[in-house]
mmCIF file with all atom_site columns, C-alpha atoms in Angstrom:
data_model
loop_
_atom_site.group_PDB
_atom_site.id
_atom_site.type_symbol
_atom_site.label_atom_id
_atom_site.label_alt_id
_atom_site.label_comp_id
_atom_site.label_asym_id
_atom_site.label_entity_id
_atom_site.label_seq_id
_atom_site.pdbx_PDB_ins_code
_atom_site.Cartn_x
_atom_site.Cartn_y
_atom_site.Cartn_z
_atom_site.occupancy
_atom_site.B_iso_or_equiv
_atom_site.pdbx_formal_charge
_atom_site.auth_seq_id
_atom_site.auth_comp_id
_atom_site.auth_asym_id
_atom_site.auth_atom_id
_atom_site.pdbx_PDB_model_num
ATOM 1  C CA . MET K 1 1  ? 0.000   0.000  0.000  1.00 55.00 ? 30 MET K CA 1
ATOM 2  C CA . GLU K 1 2  ? 1.451   3.397  -0.973 1.00 57.00 ? 31 GLU K CA 1
ATOM 3  C CA . ALA K 1 3  ? 1.852   6.059  1.704  1.00 50.00 ? 32 ALA K CA 1
ATOM 4  C CA . SER K 1 4  ? -0.536  8.404  -0.096 1.00 64.00 ? 33 SER K CA 1
ATOM 5  C CA . THR K 1 5  ? -3.328  5.811  -0.133 1.00 87.00 ? 34 THR K CA 1
ATOM 6  C CA . LYS K 1 6  ? -3.021  4.688  3.480  1.00 95.00 ? 35 LYS K CA 1
ATOM 7  C CA . PRO K 1 7  ? -5.949  5.552  5.732  1.00 97.00 ? 36 PRO K CA 1
ATOM 8  C CA . VAL K 1 8  ? -5.104  8.252  8.277  1.00 97.00 ? 37 VAL K CA 1
ATOM 9  C CA . VAL K 1 9  ? -5.454  7.686  12.034 1.00 98.00 ? 38 VAL K CA 1
ATOM 10 C CA . LEU K 1 10 ? -5.106  10.254 14.815 1.00 98.00 ? 39 LEU K CA 1
ATOM 11 C CA . VAL K 1 11 ? -3.965  8.824  18.156 1.00 98.00 ? 40 VAL K CA 1
ATOM 12 C CA . VAL K 1 12 ? -4.729  10.961 21.222 1.00 97.00 ? 41 VAL K CA 1
ATOM 13 C CA . GLU K 1 13 ? -3.148  9.637  24.429 1.00 97.00 ? 42 GLU K CA 1
ATOM 14 C CA . ASP K 1 14 ? -1.491  11.454 27.314 1.00 95.00 ? 43 ASP K CA 1
ATOM 15 C CA . ASP K 1 15 ? 0.686   8.508  28.382 1.00 96.00 ? 44 ASP K CA 1
ATOM 16 C CA . ASP K 1 16 ? 3.830   8.611  26.217 1.00 97.00 ? 45 ASP K CA 1
ATOM 17 C CA . ASP K 1 17 ? 4.512   4.865  26.411 1.00 98.00 ? 46 ASP K CA 1
ATOM 18 C CA . ILE K 1 18 ? 0.971   3.876  25.450 1.00 97.00 ? 47 ILE K CA 1
ATOM 19 C CA . ARG K 1 19 ? 0.780   6.494  22.677 1.00 98.00 ? 48 ARG K CA 1
ATOM 20 C CA . ASN K 1 20 ? 4.103   5.348  21.209 1.00 98.00 ? 49 ASN K CA 1
ATOM 21 C CA . LEU K 1 21 ? 3.033   1.693  21.374 1.00 98.00 ? 50 LEU K CA 1
ATOM 22 C CA . ILE K 1 22 ? -0.211  2.427  19.517 1.00 98.00 ? 51 ILE K CA 1
ATOM 23 C CA . VAL K 1 23 ? 1.580   4.549  16.918 1.00 98.00 ? 52 VAL K CA 1
ATOM 24 C CA . ARG K 1 24 ? 4.176   1.825  16.287 1.00 98.00 ? 53 ARG K CA 1
ATOM 25 C CA . ALA K 1 25 ? 1.469   -0.838 15.985 1.00 98.00 ? 54 ALA K CA 1
ATOM 26 C CA . LEU K 1 26 ? -0.560  1.182  13.474 1.00 98.00 ? 55 LEU K CA 1
ATOM 27 C CA . ALA K 1 27 ? 2.282   2.705  11.429 1.00 98.00 ? 56 ALA K CA 1
ATOM 28 C CA . PRO K 1 28 ? 2.847   -0.219 9.041  1.00 97.00 ? 57 PRO K CA 1
ATOM 29 C CA . THR K 1 29 ? -0.744  -0.037 7.800  1.00 97.00 ? 58 THR K CA 1
ATOM 30 C CA . TYR K 1 30 ? -1.854  3.542  8.451  1.00 98.00 ? 59 TYR K CA 1
ATOM 31 C CA . THR K 1 31 ? -0.561  7.078  8.232  1.00 97.00 ? 60 THR K CA 1
ATOM 32 C CA . VAL K 1 32 ? -0.540  8.000  11.917 1.00 98.00 ? 61 VAL K CA 1
ATOM 33 C CA . HIS K 1 33 ? -0.609  11.414 13.576 1.00 98.00 ? 62 HIS K CA 1
ATOM 34 C CA . SER K 1 34 ? -0.481  11.690 17.350 1.00 98.00 ? 63 SER K CA 1
ATOM 35 C CA . ALA K 1 35 ? -1.325  14.202 20.040 1.00 97.00 ? 64 ALA K CA 1
ATOM 36 C CA . VAL K 1 36 ? -0.549  14.286 23.756 1.00 96.00 ? 65 VAL K CA 1
ATOM 37 C CA . ASP K 1 37 ? -3.947  15.646 24.828 1.00 95.00 ? 66 ASP K CA 1
ATOM 38 C CA . GLY K 1 38 ? -7.287  16.938 23.621 1.00 94.00 ? 67 GLY K CA 1
ATOM 39 C CA . THR K 1 39 ? -6.004  20.472 23.090 1.00 95.00 ? 68 THR K CA 1
ATOM 40 C CA . ALA K 1 40 ? -3.168  19.261 20.840 1.00 96.00 ? 69 ALA K CA 1
ATOM 41 C CA . ALA K 1 41 ? -5.600  17.007 18.969 1.00 96.00 ? 70 ALA K CA 1
ATOM 42 C CA . LEU K 1 42 ? -7.945  19.921 18.259 1.00 96.00 ? 71 LEU K CA 1
ATOM 43 C CA . ALA K 1 43 ? -5.009  21.950 16.969 1.00 96.00 ? 72 ALA K CA 1
ATOM 44 C CA . LEU K 1 44 ? -4.031  19.108 14.619 1.00 96.00 ? 73 LEU K CA 1
ATOM 45 C CA . LEU K 1 45 ? -7.604  18.760 13.415 1.00 96.00 ? 74 LEU K CA 1
ATOM 46 C CA . THR K 1 46 ? -7.610  22.419 12.355 1.00 96.00 ? 75 THR K CA 1
ATOM 47 C CA . THR K 1 47 ? -4.392  22.076 10.343 1.00 96.00 ? 76 THR K CA 1
ATOM 48 C CA . LEU K 1 48 ? -4.632  18.585 8.824  1.00 94.00 ? 77 LEU K CA 1
ATOM 49 C CA . PRO K 1 49 ? -7.272  16.984 6.614  1.00 93.00 ? 78 PRO K CA 1
ATOM 50 C CA . PRO K 1 50 ? -9.799  15.009 8.688  1.00 95.00 ? 79 PRO K CA 1
ATOM 51 C CA . PRO K 1 51 ? -8.490  11.581 9.710  1.00 97.00 ? 80 PRO K CA 1
ATOM 52 C CA . ASP K 1 52 ? -10.300 8.401  8.758  1.00 98.00 ? 81 ASP K CA 1
ATOM 53 C CA . ALA K 1 53 ? -10.306 7.311  12.412 1.00 98.00 ? 82 ALA K CA 1
ATOM 54 C CA . ILE K 1 54 ? -9.386  8.632  15.848 1.00 97.00 ? 83 ILE K CA 1
ATOM 55 C CA . VAL K 1 55 ? -8.075  6.448  18.677 1.00 97.00 ? 84 VAL K CA 1
ATOM 56 C CA . CYS K 1 56 ? -8.591  8.509  21.812 1.00 96.00 ? 85 CYS K CA 1
ATOM 57 C CA . ASP K 1 57 ? -8.035  8.060  25.530 1.00 94.00 ? 86 ASP K CA 1
ATOM 58 C CA . VAL K 1 58 ? -11.277 8.986  27.283 1.00 92.00 ? 87 VAL K CA 1
ATOM 59 C CA . MET K 1 59 ? -9.770  10.311 30.536 1.00 89.00 ? 88 MET K CA 1
ATOM 60 C CA . MET K 1 60 ? -7.056  12.928 30.079 1.00 87.00 ? 89 MET K CA 1
ATOM 61 C CA . PRO K 1 61 ? -6.149  16.125 31.873 1.00 85.00 ? 90 PRO K CA 1
ATOM 62 C CA . GLY K 1 62 ? -7.822  19.193 30.408 1.00 83.00 ? 91 GLY K CA 1
ATOM 63 C CA . ILE K 1 63 ? -9.955  18.361 27.398 1.00 80.00 ? 92 ILE K CA 1
ATOM 64 C CA . ASP K 1 64 ? -10.750 14.654 27.103 1.00 69.00 ? 93 ASP K CA 1
#
């Protein structure tokens, strides 16, 4: 699958180890963007095309 045709996933997770694990697991199949919290995710969503899927922690500091 070419990089330009890969589905895009946004990973939002405040725990660095968990976020990195998810990103590494998805990277072979998907184009992955990541954010450390809800605020960073919203910023990415205003600058990038909409992702095909979002994997999001439901309990984070600030915006979750």
